[in-house]
């Protein structure tokens, strides 16, 4: 681990003031992924400013929706009754991720900012443009089983690992930020970016900008998260899918669909969403939407399986969200979100 | 007194472990300790051109940087150690001595060690060592290897030839009315015990000579003492190896010696004790692995399902400096009554880390291939998979012709079928469905060779009524402390709470490396022999003592009973052990004992058997498999402790489940670096993956293996499970999967 200084922030403004002037300073909250990367010297911050104790840990009503403080733990958010009942997609995504211990430490503000699980990024001896711009991308011709099928570039084929981010992408969530240039609001789909030729930048946050809350607008529709992984618990998504459906009687008024594990950011599929709007739910419709959603997928050597897996998953997520098929467990739980369920009878 | 052996005694070291009081190798409090951090090779093949330690040496707290240019010289690796072949084709270990030359044979090979006053400073300085390489293209696949060999034996054991033909399998195959040839592939897997490799080395001068104490995560204190003393040209008795607790090994921590040798060299150079705790990432390079295999199974049979030919050919790989060969035919060579039997093993030397045994070496993946092929033949013949196995039931060992020491496999099949409800399934593949899932049932036979080795033990009776039994064996988390205390208590005729058992120290009476499911059969009889000998000495004390009620008796008319020595013909005449010792003014009385296998090994073939039955759910559209039910019945001789045995067997089954469904380490196809190198990416089964594993055992003593009648149980749970799961997935889907692990990408219909 590279030597670093450590400070506890006293207020969001003070935290920003501490980080902003030092290009290699960083915020730390739960540190669940950040500290691993520091031990590997993938991240080498000169200064860590700890924001975990800041008063950003409340969940409260906001204009018919909910404001989730950036310091709220994954566990607390997932178990909050308002989140569970009104935004089950958020609880399901959170509870289908990581382990209990990690969820207890991780924060809502940090979760969407976790770095990719691309194994080439995490090994400093491998070529990786995200870690060290200009060194190349070893994953492109390496073992790319868990990599992107959408939106990748020749510089980077990494995927974003957060389950929560996929859920937030279908809720029109807004990210409140304070920074050296003041406060601003970022629409959640604009928080993350595609790699292009600057894959070292995961997000559109400027250096020194701190997330203070994630705001969920009012939502009365149905929402659901579904995830495929290589074991029943504690594994990142091969492919995941978040769906939010606003209903108008028996018809879908508006559909929002995002895919996880397939791109550098939560991958919204506008063509599929448009196809669903104004239609009555049916398996045929959903199949057609799933086809459209993956029409532009560009697989690498080892990840073509994500296309049929993703289509099948999206179809099932739509069937379950619309009620055409039952959920596989109580809404808002990991059982609803986990394809295959647990071992045992 | 009622015997305690065979009773479900609680783990005697359980409290120490859950309270953190059990001392693991990285936890010894050694005054003046310093810390080593490893710099390993970034490339897989080539030569170190330059290695620049200047910046690291200037970093705070750094005491030394050892590289091949300045490290102490070591003797070449020994050819054989305690009877096992270490070097050469089929040899068990990597024979590269660390930090001796500039050659790079695999990525992650240790090239330097930085020693500093704190771990953090050592790790940071390790990142300041700059290495340049003369790179050469690595050979990374079985087919690209320019160095392929046909090893003759596994670890030099003449009983375990790797190239064998019995009868004429080729002609028999050609003539067989029904034949089947399939290729089965398995990926590289890692043991991944929770406890990582760790060593602490401390040098002292004792009586004017160098003396080394080495705390190391080894399950072979004797071998470690031998290899380290040989490498350093020290007398064996000047090396003391200590390891009272191991946090899981599963085949690792026995056969790779570079990590402790680096620690020992570092401590010698800095003249202070050094600790090196290897990181999880390093474990994928230096801790051994199960190599990948490609196995071709050819079966010939009559139309009524009698096997006429079996040919099992394996291609596998080792590093440049190891000849370790995954012995995949271990099950094929003995399981079925087949007159024409052949097997071969081809080894490709690659620029990948060295393999070593991993739980069920050969049996786990070789048995998987065989038992899947048998399942395929059953389908081909339209026979129940159990029925096909019964039609080929081996009444004696087909390779050697020897009778079994004890075999009750038919009972295992029958009970396993009852447990899972085998007859309730629709035998037609792809015929059962629940919701999103296809349902399937599968089974496989399992086995494990019942090895036994020579060992010694020492028993000591104390004048306060307590006793101690010792042997240089190991506690791997398997329950060794517990069962050897039980066996010793019975051997001494004392209550179990008055007896302690000590292990894990090279100063104790010699015992072999704990492996091959041989520890119970090896150490148990040695402990009993020591107990008998110390009681013999005690008897002699008593019968020569005029004040003893046993005075004048002969040894064979005195026996232990409830902590007393009594006259056999008049049990009220006697006295307890402590009284005899106290009157003789002896604080303690000790005796060694030795036990080894005898000519029963010439007469019988020793194996454990079992049958595994599985129900799976396959969500084919997402490629997701879950094990719904797993029932297994084992014929493993007499159980020493049903509680620790249950834990050990279900742990083995869970590991077999991991091998079947998720465990695999990938190496980059171009640069040979491990791409899976942490426990987030290397998936072992979580609790949510594991059903309620139902295991039963027959508990029929083996009349020939030893006076205890117990065979080992460390590995049999792992063997058989992967094939039972794979066969169940076939029954669910109607599709054959011949590549482990069965990850979702392979299951999805393309």
XYZ file of N, CA and C in Angstrom, chain B residues 350-535:
558
model
N 4.461 -26.533 -18.857
C 4.016 -25.203 -19.290
C 4.677 -24.106 -18.456
N 4.454 -22.893 -18.890
C 4.908 -21.734 -18.106
C 3.779 -21.253 -17.206
N 3.298 -22.185 -16.411
C 2.261 -21.909 -15.414
C 2.785 -22.419 -14.077
N 2.183 -21.954 -12.979
C 2.642 -22.414 -11.659
C 2.529 -23.929 -11.492
N 3.269 -24.441 -10.523
C 3.324 -25.884 -10.303
C 2.035 -26.403 -9.697
N 1.578 -27.534 -10.210
C 0.432 -28.186 -9.575
C 0.884 -29.011 -8.377
N -0.036 -29.540 -7.642
C 0.262 -30.456 -6.535
C -1.038 -31.172 -6.223
N -1.018 -32.115 -5.300
C -2.295 -32.767 -4.987
C -3.335 -31.756 -4.530
N -4.579 -32.008 -4.907
C -5.710 -31.261 -4.355
C -6.792 -32.293 -4.068
N -7.419 -32.147 -2.951
C -8.418 -33.086 -2.417
C -8.964 -34.065 -3.476
N -8.588 -35.331 -3.333
C -8.949 -36.321 -4.340
C -8.108 -36.148 -5.584
N -6.769 -36.109 -5.444
C -5.938 -35.890 -6.641
C -6.142 -37.043 -7.623
N -6.535 -36.734 -8.828
C -6.855 -37.785 -9.779
C -8.267 -38.290 -9.619
N -8.637 -38.638 -8.386
C -9.970 -39.223 -8.196
C -11.083 -38.212 -8.499
N -10.904 -36.969 -8.083
C -12.021 -36.021 -8.209
C -12.349 -35.767 -9.674
N -11.348 -35.404 -10.479
C -11.673 -35.113 -11.886
C -11.624 -36.374 -12.749
N -10.738 -37.326 -12.417
C -10.692 -38.581 -13.178
C -11.939 -39.413 -12.915
N -12.360 -39.454 -11.660
C -13.586 -40.174 -11.316
C -14.802 -39.504 -11.931
N -14.748 -38.195 -12.016
C -15.833 -37.466 -12.692
C -15.970 -37.934 -14.137
N -14.839 -37.981 -14.845
C -14.893 -38.374 -16.260
C -15.405 -39.809 -16.387
N -14.876 -40.716 -15.572
C -15.298 -42.119 -15.666
C -16.786 -42.254 -15.357
N -17.212 -41.647 -14.257
C -18.595 -41.842 -13.829
C -19.594 -41.144 -14.757
N -19.146 -40.109 -15.458
C -20.005 -39.508 -16.489
C -20.074 -40.445 -17.704
N -18.936 -41.028 -18.068
C -18.924 -41.942 -19.215
C -19.799 -43.166 -18.932
N -19.746 -43.664 -17.698
C -20.595 -44.809 -17.332
C -22.069 -44.412 -17.451
N -22.388 -43.196 -17.024
C -23.761 -42.700 -17.134
C -24.189 -42.614 -18.601
N -23.248 -42.184 -19.444
C -23.553 -42.097 -20.882
C -23.803 -43.484 -21.460
N -23.009 -44.454 -20.994
C -23.186 -45.831 -21.477
C -24.540 -46.383 -21.013
N -24.917 -46.049 -19.776
C -26.217 -46.512 -19.267
C -27.345 -45.989 -20.150
N -27.229 -44.695 -20.538
C -28.258 -44.116 -21.396
C -28.275 -44.814 -22.756
N -27.083 -45.069 -23.276
C -26.932 -45.741 -24.565
C -27.583 -47.134 -24.527
N -27.420 -47.817 -23.404
C -27.947 -49.186 -23.263
C -29.374 -49.200 -22.723
N -29.904 -47.995 -22.429
C -31.233 -47.888 -21.838
C -31.335 -48.661 -20.515
N -30.294 -48.542 -19.727
C -30.244 -49.209 -18.425
C -30.240 -48.160 -17.325
N -30.811 -48.523 -16.187
C -30.701 -47.650 -15.020
C -29.217 -47.506 -14.665
N -28.761 -46.296 -14.392
C -27.332 -46.107 -14.080
C -26.848 -46.964 -12.914
N -27.698 -47.195 -11.926
C -27.286 -48.047 -10.804
C -27.164 -49.494 -11.287
N -28.119 -49.920 -12.092
C -28.109 -51.299 -12.587
C -26.853 -51.577 -13.410
N -26.451 -50.614 -14.255
C -25.232 -50.821 -15.057
C -24.023 -51.008 -14.135
N -23.975 -50.236 -13.079
C -22.848 -50.349 -12.143
C -22.880 -51.703 -11.431
N -24.077 -52.164 -11.086
C -24.173 -53.467 -10.408
C -23.762 -54.602 -11.344
N -24.056 -54.460 -12.624
C -23.676 -55.511 -13.575
C -22.162 -55.595 -13.766
N -21.479 -54.554 -13.366
C -20.019 -54.538 -13.516
C -19.309 -54.437 -12.168
N -20.025 -54.835 -11.141
C -19.503 -54.756 -9.778
C -18.204 -55.552 -9.678
N -17.154 -54.947 -9.202
C -15.855 -55.624 -9.125
C -15.760 -56.378 -7.803
N -15.677 -57.689 -7.884
C -15.568 -58.499 -6.669
C -14.129 -58.547 -6.173
N -13.207 -58.230 -7.065
C -11.830 -58.031 -6.616
C -11.217 -56.915 -7.465
N -10.022 -56.496 -7.110
C -9.381 -55.402 -7.848
C -9.039 -55.858 -9.265
N -9.610 -55.201 -10.276
C -9.416 -55.681 -11.647
C -7.984 -55.516 -12.167
N -7.245 -54.582 -11.597
C -5.878 -54.370 -12.077
C -4.921 -55.386 -11.463
N -5.086 -55.659 -10.157
C -4.119 -56.512 -9.455
C -4.659 -57.913 -9.178
N -5.974 -58.084 -9.267
C -6.574 -59.376 -8.937
C -6.686 -59.639 -7.447
N -6.254 -58.722 -6.619
C -6.321 -58.953 -5.166
C -7.752 -58.783 -4.657
N -8.118 -59.550 -3.613
C -9.435 -59.315 -2.999
C -9.452 -57.979 -2.246
N -10.642 -57.427 -2.104
C -10.774 -56.200 -1.309
C -10.619 -56.530 0.173
N -10.080 -55.616 0.919
C -10.020 -55.826 2.368
C -11.429 -55.828 2.944
N -12.310 -55.049 2.341
C -13.675 -54.895 2.838
C -14.403 -54.017 1.834
N -15.523 -54.501 1.301
C -16.260 -53.694 0.326
C -17.747 -53.954 0.455
N -18.505 -52.892 0.680
C -19.957 -53.019 0.873
C -20.661 -51.966 0.030
N -20.215 -51.856 -1.205
C -20.741 -50.806 -2.083
C -22.205 -51.053 -2.454
N -22.599 -52.327 -2.569
C -24.012 -52.603 -2.921
C -24.956 -51.960 -1.907
N -24.583 -52.039 -0.625
C -25.415 -51.448 0.420
C -25.478 -49.918 0.249
N -24.358 -49.345 -0.187
C -24.355 -47.879 -0.399
C -25.325 -47.491 -1.515
N -25.283 -48.234 -2.624
C -26.209 -47.950 -3.730
C -27.657 -48.053 -3.248
N -27.926 -49.124 -2.521
C -29.313 -49.378 -2.124
C -29.820 -48.284 -1.185
N -29.018 -47.933 -0.207
C -29.454 -46.932 0.761
C -29.549 -45.539 0.118
N -28.616 -45.234 -0.765
C -28.651 -43.940 -1.448
C -29.916 -43.786 -2.292
N -30.299 -44.857 -2.956
C -31.529 -44.809 -3.757
C -32.749 -44.526 -2.880
N -32.780 -45.174 -1.714
C -33.886 -44.926 -0.782
C -33.911 -43.479 -0.326
N -32.722 -42.982 0.021
C -32.662 -41.631 0.591
C -33.168 -40.577 -0.380
N -32.784 -40.708 -1.646
C -33.142 -39.646 -2.602
C -34.510 -39.902 -3.226
N -35.007 -41.126 -3.101
C -36.256 -41.468 -3.785
C -36.024 -41.705 -5.265
N -35.026 -42.504 -5.545
C -34.575 -42.756 -6.932
C -35.713 -43.298 -7.789
N -36.556 -44.155 -7.198
C -37.591 -44.786 -8.025
C -38.770 -43.855 -8.284
N -38.773 -42.684 -7.623
C -39.884 -41.753 -7.870
C -39.616 -40.877 -9.086
N -38.399 -40.916 -9.579
C -38.099 -40.048 -10.707
C -38.581 -40.695 -11.990
N -38.875 -39.841 -12.969
C -39.144 -40.356 -14.314
C -37.777 -40.520 -14.977
N -37.364 -41.752 -15.295
C -35.994 -41.938 -15.786
C -35.730 -41.263 -17.127
N -36.776 -40.879 -17.817
C -36.588 -40.252 -19.129
C -35.951 -38.869 -18.959
N -34.863 -38.591 -19.675
C -34.246 -37.260 -19.564
C -35.205 -36.165 -20.015
N -35.051 -35.020 -19.421
C -35.839 -33.828 -19.751
C -37.339 -34.075 -19.619
N -37.680 -34.833 -18.620
C -39.101 -35.160 -18.468
C -39.711 -34.507 -17.237
N -38.886 -33.895 -16.392
C -39.417 -33.366 -15.131
C -39.202 -31.854 -15.082
N -40.241 -31.135 -14.660
C -40.161 -29.670 -14.673
C -40.956 -29.088 -13.515
N -40.423 -28.016 -12.919
C -41.167 -27.250 -11.903
C -40.921 -25.782 -12.180
N -41.950 -25.044 -12.568
C -41.781 -23.618 -12.840
C -40.726 -23.366 -13.905
N -39.759 -22.501 -13.592
C -38.699 -22.191 -14.554
C -37.667 -23.303 -14.688
N -37.771 -24.314 -13.824
C -36.667 -25.259 -13.707
C -36.967 -26.621 -14.301
N -35.951 -27.170 -14.948
C -35.931 -28.590 -15.270
C -35.377 -29.313 -14.047
N -35.920 -30.486 -13.782
C -35.501 -31.244 -12.593
C -34.768 -32.498 -13.050
N -33.683 -32.812 -12.390
C -32.955 -34.021 -12.775
C -32.357 -34.737 -11.582
N -32.234 -36.032 -11.743
C -31.603 -36.874 -10.718
C -30.372 -37.541 -11.323
N -29.317 -37.607 -10.552
C -28.127 -38.289 -11.042
C -27.410 -38.969 -9.897
N -26.539 -39.869 -10.244
C -25.774 -40.576 -9.208
C -24.382 -40.880 -9.734
N -23.517 -41.209 -8.816
C -22.176 -41.653 -9.188
C -21.624 -42.493 -8.046
N -20.686 -43.342 -8.413
C -19.959 -44.096 -7.396
C -18.795 -43.244 -6.926
N -18.416 -43.415 -5.678
C -17.215 -42.747 -5.198
C -16.322 -43.760 -4.483
N -15.096 -43.414 -4.319
C -14.123 -44.311 -3.689
C -12.984 -43.491 -3.147
N -12.167 -44.095 -2.322
C -10.874 -43.509 -2.008
C -9.914 -44.608 -1.561
N -8.680 -44.573 -2.053
C -7.705 -45.565 -1.611
C -7.482 -45.439 -0.103
N -7.435 -46.570 0.584
C -7.271 -46.550 2.045
C -5.800 -46.780 2.365
N -5.059 -45.697 2.308
C -3.618 -45.799 2.523
C -3.310 -45.901 4.017
N -2.149 -46.444 4.309
C -1.638 -46.449 5.680
C -0.123 -46.375 5.580
N 0.510 -45.623 6.458
C 1.959 -45.438 6.395
C 2.571 -45.710 7.769
N 3.875 -45.885 7.831
C 4.520 -46.076 9.137
C 4.493 -44.778 9.945
N 4.386 -44.908 11.246
C 4.438 -43.733 12.117
C 4.832 -44.147 13.522
N 5.274 -43.150 14.267
C 5.635 -43.372 15.669
C 4.816 -42.446 16.564
N 4.748 -42.818 17.817
C 4.079 -41.966 18.798
C 4.740 -42.214 20.150
N 4.467 -41.328 21.074
C 4.991 -41.481 22.422
C 3.848 -41.266 23.408
N 3.805 -42.102 24.431
C 2.776 -41.931 25.467
C 3.477 -41.702 26.802
N 2.965 -40.756 27.572
C 3.528 -40.436 28.886
C 2.416 -40.460 29.921
N 2.642 -41.196 30.995
C 1.718 -41.186 32.135
C 2.327 -40.304 33.211
N 1.516 -39.455 33.813
C 2.017 -38.570 34.866
C 1.506 -39.024 36.228
N 2.296 -38.681 37.244
C 1.953 -39.094 38.610
C 0.698 -38.394 39.122
N 0.221 -37.358 38.424
C -1.026 -36.720 38.858
C -2.251 -37.350 38.185
N -2.023 -38.437 37.461
C -3.155 -39.149 36.878
C -3.471 -38.750 35.441
N -2.748 -37.756 34.936
C -3.002 -37.353 33.554
C -2.053 -38.085 32.616
N -2.353 -37.965 31.320
C -1.487 -38.614 30.342
C -1.376 -37.735 29.104
N -0.290 -37.936 28.395
C -0.027 -37.179 27.175
C 0.421 -38.163 26.103
N -0.158 -38.033 24.911
C 0.290 -38.835 23.773
C 0.681 -37.860 22.672
N 1.788 -38.162 21.996
C 2.342 -37.208 21.025
C 2.765 -37.908 19.742
N 2.599 -37.210 18.639
C 3.102 -37.689 17.355
C 3.189 -36.492 16.430
N 4.146 -36.498 15.527
C 4.387 -35.327 14.666
C 3.417 -35.281 13.486
N 2.141 -35.545 13.787
C 1.124 -35.413 12.743
C 0.536 -34.004 12.808
N -0.595 -33.771 12.160
C -1.078 -32.394 11.994
C -2.575 -32.300 12.197
N -2.985 -31.110 12.600
C -4.421 -30.797 12.703
C -4.750 -29.836 11.573
N -5.461 -30.334 10.561
C -5.768 -29.509 9.393
C -7.145 -28.870 9.493
N -7.766 -29.037 10.656
C -9.174 -28.660 10.775
C -10.041 -29.894 10.663
N -9.386 -31.051 10.546
C -10.102 -32.303 10.297
C -10.589 -32.983 11.575
N -10.053 -32.592 12.718
C -10.448 -33.274 13.957
C -9.369 -34.182 14.508
N -8.128 -34.030 14.034
C -7.044 -34.920 14.465
C -6.843 -34.879 15.976
N -6.828 -33.686 16.559
C -6.649 -33.592 18.016
C -7.722 -34.414 18.741
N -8.924 -34.343 18.204
C -10.062 -34.961 18.890
C -9.999 -36.482 18.800
N -9.851 -36.991 17.573
C -9.934 -38.458 17.463
C -8.701 -39.125 18.045
N -7.541 -38.482 17.968
C -6.366 -39.135 18.543
C -6.399 -39.063 20.077
N -7.068 -38.081 20.602
C -7.262 -38.079 22.052
C -8.209 -39.225 22.437
N -9.258 -39.413 21.637
C -10.193 -40.511 21.929
C -9.489 -41.867 21.874
N -8.739 -42.062 20.782
C -8.052 -43.344 20.598
C -7.045 -43.560 21.728
N -6.321 -42.510 22.099
C -5.312 -42.626 23.152
C -5.955 -42.904 24.502
N -7.090 -42.264 24.758
C -7.778 -42.497 26.036
C -8.151 -43.973 26.148
N -8.673 -44.524 25.060
C -9.027 -45.944 25.096
C -7.783 -46.814 25.202
N -6.719 -46.407 24.510
C -5.492 -47.198 24.566
C -4.907 -47.219 25.958
N -5.109 -46.157 26.719
C -4.572 -46.072 28.078
C -5.580 -46.510 29.122
N -6.826 -46.685 28.695
C -7.862 -47.012 29.667
C -8.127 -45.873 30.629
N -8.019 -44.652 30.127
C -8.246 -43.468 30.973
C -9.428 -42.678 30.434
N -10.109 -41.899 31.302
C -11.159 -41.013 30.805
C -10.551 -39.985 29.841
N -11.312 -39.621 28.823
C -10.777 -38.790 27.744
C -10.303 -37.435 28.248
N -10.945 -36.936 29.309
C -10.546 -35.598 29.785
C -9.194 -35.623 30.509
N -8.673 -36.818 30.812
C -7.361 -36.866 31.469
C -6.227 -37.061 30.466
N -6.577 -37.137 29.196
C -5.560 -37.417 28.169
C -5.458 -36.232 27.222
N -4.232 -35.829 26.940
C -4.012 -34.805 25.914
C -3.289 -35.431 24.741
N -3.453 -34.830 23.574
C -2.705 -35.287 22.408
C -1.992 -34.076 21.824
N -0.706 -34.244 21.554
C 0.066 -33.147 20.953
C 0.596 -33.571 19.594
N 0.699 -32.581 18.699
C 1.119 -32.867 17.324
C 1.763 -31.611 16.740
N 2.146 -31.685 15.469
C 2.573 -30.489 14.756
C 3.929 -29.960 15.179
N 4.869 -30.840 15.450
C 6.178 -30.405 15.921
C 7.188 -31.474 15.509
N 8.237 -31.031 14.798
C 9.197 -32.012 14.263
C 10.016 -32.675 15.364
N 9.951 -32.133 16.591
C 10.678 -32.777 17.690
C 9.909 -33.981 18.243
N 8.673 -34.137 17.830
C 7.862 -35.261 18.330
C 8.177 -36.515 17.515
N 7.732 -37.688 17.982
C 7.989 -38.921 17.224
C 7.475 -38.816 15.780
N 8.246 -39.395 14.881
C 8.049 -39.168 13.449
C 6.679 -39.613 12.949
N 6.111 -38.763 12.114
C 4.859 -39.105 11.431
C 4.940 -38.527 10.025
N 4.262 -39.136 9.076
C 4.366 -38.637 7.708
C 3.525 -37.379 7.485
N 3.704 -36.779 6.327
C 2.849 -35.687 5.872
C 1.394 -36.132 5.951
N 0.548 -35.244 6.472
C -0.880 -35.582 6.570
C -1.509 -35.415 5.202
N -1.793 -36.520 4.552
C -2.377 -36.447 3.228
C -2.848 -37.806 2.798
N -3.536 -37.824 1.663
C -3.980 -39.097 1.102
C -4.975 -39.810 1.989
N -5.707 -39.070 2.804
C -6.716 -39.672 3.688
C -6.135 -40.824 4.494
N -4.867 -40.674 4.914
C -4.173 -41.785 5.567
C -3.926 -41.550 7.054
N -4.278 -40.383 7.577
C -3.826 -40.023 8.917
C -4.426 -40.911 10.007
N -5.714 -41.173 9.932
C -6.346 -41.998 10.973
C -5.718 -43.386 11.003
N -5.603 -44.014 9.822
C -5.070 -45.379 9.760
C -3.581 -45.415 10.090
N -2.900 -44.301 9.959
C -1.464 -44.243 10.203
C -1.149 -43.943 11.664
N -1.753 -42.903 12.194
C -1.397 -42.417 13.531
C -2.144 -43.184 14.621
N -3.379 -43.577 14.345
C -4.170 -44.287 15.357
C -3.434 -45.510 15.896
N -2.994 -46.420 15.046
C -2.282 -47.601 15.546
C -0.964 -47.262 16.239
N -0.276 -46.219 15.789
C 0.976 -45.820 16.444
C 0.691 -45.323 17.858
N -0.382 -44.554 17.995
C -0.767 -44.072 19.322
C -1.115 -45.251 20.227
N -1.856 -46.203 19.690
C -2.217 -47.383 20.494
C -0.974 -48.163 20.908
N -0.009 -48.278 19.992
C 1.223 -49.010 20.320
C 1.963 -48.310 21.455
N 2.033 -46.992 21.385
C 2.712 -46.246 22.452
C 1.983 -46.431 23.777
N 0.645 -46.411 23.717
C -0.146 -46.603 24.937
C 0.121 -47.994 25.520
N 0.119 -48.993 24.665
C 0.397 -50.361 25.141
C 1.780 -50.425 25.784
N 2.745 -49.801 25.146
C 4.114 -49.871 25.664
C 4.264 -49.176 27.006
N 3.602 -48.066 27.155
C 3.740 -47.374 28.444
C 3.007 -48.147 29.542
N 1.886 -48.761 29.183
C 1.192 -49.583 30.181
C 2.031 -50.815 30.529
